Amino acid sequence: MVLRFVFTVVCLIGGLHDVISRQGCCGPKQWTGVAIQKLGRYDHDLDVASLADISTNVAYDYVAKKISLQQKIHNITTDNTDLVHVIYDFKQKTEYTITNGKVCIATPISGEMWPNCVPEDASHLGTYNISGPVVDVYRVVTPGGATVRFSVTYELCYPGTESLLTSGPVYDLTVSVYENVTKGIPDPSVFNVPVFCHHRQMKTNYTSSTITELIHRSLLSWR
Ligand SMILES: *[C@@H]1O[C@H](CO)[C@@H](O)[C@H](O)[C@H]1NC(C)=O
Ligand SMILES: *[C@@H]1O[C@H](CO)[C@@H](O)[C@H](O)[C@H]1NC(C)=O
Ligand SMILES: *[C@@H]1O[C@H](CO)[C@@H](O)[C@H](O)[C@H]1NC(C)=O
Ligand SMILES: *[C@@H]1O[C@H](CO)[C@@H](O)[C@H](O)[C@H]1NC(C)=O
């Protein structure tokens, strides 16, 4: 079981050939990995395009109900690099964004944490073996309106690749490859919230999101 990471599948639509046993596969309840990402952005209103390279250390803990995303974001267009650490604490219903170790924004969240499963409404697009482990590929449209295509390994349901496309006026295409995904949380201190983060509250709206969307949202919050 494993990371269908983001979702649970209903492969009913997707194809009867595969699957029964893998529908709704779930990844580990606790895992870490590195997402290597490329973000292409087109701002329709400003007619400006830009690119960023992102490396995100992900720690996902469904038991503690916490997610840590430690991101190194290199905006290729401006040649600017930022370190952003986002900690989601679903029990305390708060999200913390710490930028370059200095600025912290705490934001209330209202959604539940997504289980590490392929979502019920994901469409199964096929099963592939492309020089590596066999993966199942799915597509899902998230509550936020973004289209996510993602693959999970056939055997363990670990995350493989993802692409996420948001709709305008700012169009973002994020492509991610997960590396070194392992079960368990070797270093729980990644979830520690710096003291200076408290007392900084800002109201926002939150809809529950897949990991991909959370990573994406953290990019937006950094902007
Ligand atoms: C790069 O930085 C510029 C200027 O801050 C910003 O407008 C743009 O959205 C950034 N692009 C990406 C892909 O992060
Ligand atoms: C993927 O395909 C190659 C070539 O057909 C095969 O050797 C390999 O065992 C396959 N991988 C898996 C995990 O089935
Ligand atoms: C994955 O682990 C290997 C071996 O520890 C390391 O060399 C590599 O840099 C890691 N990949 C990422 C993206 O961190
Ligand atoms: C939050 O959502 C509500 C209902 O959709 C909306 O009326 C409100 O303006 C939103 N607030 C913010 C800060 O976006």
Coordinates of C-alpha atoms in Angstrom, one line a residue, residues 13-178:
I13 CA -13.9 4.4 -15.3
G14 CA -10.3 3.9 -15.9
G15 CA -10.3 0.5 -17.2
L16 CA -11.4 -2.9 -16.1
H17 CA -8.3 -4.5 -17.1
D18 CA -6.1 -3.8 -14.2
V19 CA -6.9 -3.2 -11.1
I20 CA -9.3 -4.4 -8.8
S21 CA -6.7 -5.0 -6.3
R22 CA -5.0 -1.7 -6.8
Q23 CA -8.0 0.6 -6.8
G24 CA -7.6 3.0 -4.0
C25 CA -4.2 1.9 -3.2
C26 CA -2.6 3.8 -0.3
G27 CA 1.0 4.6 0.3
P28 CA 2.7 4.5 3.6
K29 CA 1.2 6.5 6.4
Q30 CA 4.7 8.0 7.1
W31 CA 7.2 8.6 4.4
T32 CA 9.9 11.0 3.3
G33 CA 11.2 11.7 -0.2
V34 CA 12.6 14.4 -2.4
A35 CA 10.5 16.0 -5.1
I36 CA 12.6 17.4 -8.0
Q37 CA 10.5 20.0 -9.7
K38 CA 10.4 22.3 -12.6
L39 CA 7.8 25.1 -12.6
G40 CA 6.9 27.1 -15.7
R41 CA 4.7 30.1 -15.2
Y42 CA 2.8 32.3 -17.6
D43 CA 1.0 35.3 -16.2
H44 CA -1.6 36.1 -18.8
D45 CA -2.4 39.6 -17.4
L46 CA 1.2 40.7 -17.4
D47 CA 2.2 38.6 -20.4
V48 CA 5.3 37.4 -18.6
A49 CA 6.7 33.9 -18.5
S50 CA 9.2 32.5 -16.0
L51 CA 10.8 29.3 -14.9
A52 CA 11.9 27.9 -11.5
D53 CA 13.8 24.8 -10.4
I54 CA 12.6 23.5 -7.1
S55 CA 13.9 20.8 -4.8
T56 CA 11.4 19.8 -2.0
N57 CA 12.2 17.5 0.9
V58 CA 8.9 16.1 1.8
A59 CA 8.0 14.5 5.2
Y60 CA 4.5 13.1 5.3
D61 CA 3.1 11.8 8.6
Y62 CA -0.6 10.8 8.6
V63 CA -0.2 9.5 12.1
A64 CA 0.9 12.8 13.6
K65 CA -1.2 14.6 10.9
K66 CA 1.7 16.7 9.8
I67 CA 3.5 17.5 6.6
S68 CA 6.8 19.3 6.2
L69 CA 8.0 20.7 2.9
Q70 CA 11.5 22.1 2.8
Q71 CA 12.0 23.8 -0.5
K72 CA 14.9 25.3 -2.3
I73 CA 13.4 27.5 -5.0
H74 CA 15.6 28.8 -7.7
N75 CA 13.8 31.3 -9.9
I76 CA 15.7 30.9 -13.1
T77 CA 14.3 34.0 -14.7
T78 CA 15.4 36.3 -11.9
D79 CA 18.3 34.1 -10.6
N80 CA 16.9 34.4 -7.1
T81 CA 17.0 31.5 -4.6
D82 CA 14.7 31.2 -1.6
L83 CA 14.5 28.6 1.1
V84 CA 11.0 28.0 2.2
H85 CA 9.9 25.6 4.9
V86 CA 6.2 24.9 5.1
I87 CA 4.8 22.9 8.0
Y88 CA 1.2 21.8 8.0
D89 CA -0.2 20.8 11.4
F90 CA -3.6 19.4 10.8
K91 CA -4.3 18.8 14.5
Q92 CA -3.6 22.4 15.4
K93 CA -5.2 23.4 12.1
T94 CA -2.4 25.7 11.3
E95 CA 0.1 26.0 8.4
Y96 CA 3.4 27.8 8.9
T97 CA 5.5 29.2 6.1
I98 CA 9.0 30.2 7.1
T99 CA 10.9 32.0 4.4
N100 CA 14.7 32.1 4.4
G101 CA 14.6 31.3 8.2
K102 CA 13.4 34.8 8.9
V103 CA 9.9 35.5 8.0
C104 CA 7.1 33.3 9.3
I105 CA 3.5 33.4 8.4
A106 CA 1.0 31.2 10.3
T107 CA -2.3 30.5 8.6
P108 CA -5.3 28.7 9.9
I109 CA -6.4 25.7 7.8
S110 CA -9.8 24.1 7.8
G111 CA -9.5 21.0 5.6
E112 CA -8.7 17.5 6.7
M113 CA -5.4 16.0 5.8
W114 CA -5.5 13.9 2.7
P115 CA -4.8 10.3 3.3
N116 CA -1.9 9.0 1.2
C117 CA -4.2 7.3 -1.2
V118 CA -5.2 7.6 -4.8
P119 CA -8.5 9.6 -4.7
E120 CA -11.8 8.0 -5.4
D121 CA -12.4 10.1 -8.4
A122 CA -9.0 9.7 -10.1
S123 CA -9.1 8.2 -13.6
H124 CA -6.8 5.4 -14.3
L125 CA -4.9 6.2 -17.5
G126 CA -2.8 3.1 -17.7
T127 CA 0.0 0.9 -16.4
Y128 CA 3.5 1.4 -17.7
N129 CA 6.9 0.0 -17.4
I130 CA 9.4 2.7 -18.6
S131 CA 12.8 1.6 -17.7
G132 CA 12.2 1.3 -14.0
P133 CA 9.5 0.1 -11.7
V134 CA 6.0 -0.5 -13.2
V135 CA 3.8 2.5 -12.5
D136 CA 0.1 3.2 -12.6
V137 CA -0.8 6.6 -14.0
Y138 CA -3.9 8.5 -12.9
R139 CA -5.5 11.9 -13.5
V140 CA -7.5 13.8 -11.1
V141 CA -9.1 17.3 -11.0
T142 CA -8.6 18.7 -7.5
P143 CA -11.2 20.7 -5.5
G144 CA -9.0 23.8 -6.4
G145 CA -9.6 23.2 -10.1
A146 CA -6.1 22.1 -10.9
T147 CA -5.5 19.0 -13.1
V148 CA -3.0 16.6 -11.7
R149 CA -1.5 13.6 -13.5
F150 CA 0.5 11.4 -11.3
S151 CA 2.0 7.9 -11.2
V152 CA 2.5 5.6 -8.3
T153 CA 4.5 2.4 -8.3
Y154 CA 2.5 -0.7 -9.0
E155 CA 3.9 -2.7 -6.2
L156 CA 4.0 -0.3 -3.3
C157 CA 1.9 2.7 -4.4
Y158 CA 4.9 5.1 -3.7
P159 CA 4.8 8.4 -5.6
G160 CA 6.6 8.4 -8.9
T161 CA 6.0 11.4 -11.0
E162 CA 3.4 14.2 -11.0
S163 CA 2.4 17.1 -13.2
L164 CA 0.0 19.8 -12.2
L165 CA -1.6 22.5 -14.3
T166 CA -3.5 25.4 -12.9
S167 CA -5.7 27.6 -14.9
G168 CA -5.4 31.3 -15.4
P169 CA -4.9 34.2 -15.2
V170 CA -1.6 32.8 -13.9
Y171 CA -0.9 29.4 -15.6
D172 CA 1.5 27.2 -13.7
L173 CA 2.8 23.9 -15.0
T174 CA 4.7 22.0 -12.3
V175 CA 6.4 18.7 -13.2
S176 CA 7.8 16.6 -10.3
V177 CA 9.8 13.5 -10.0
Y178 CA 10.1 11.8 -6.6

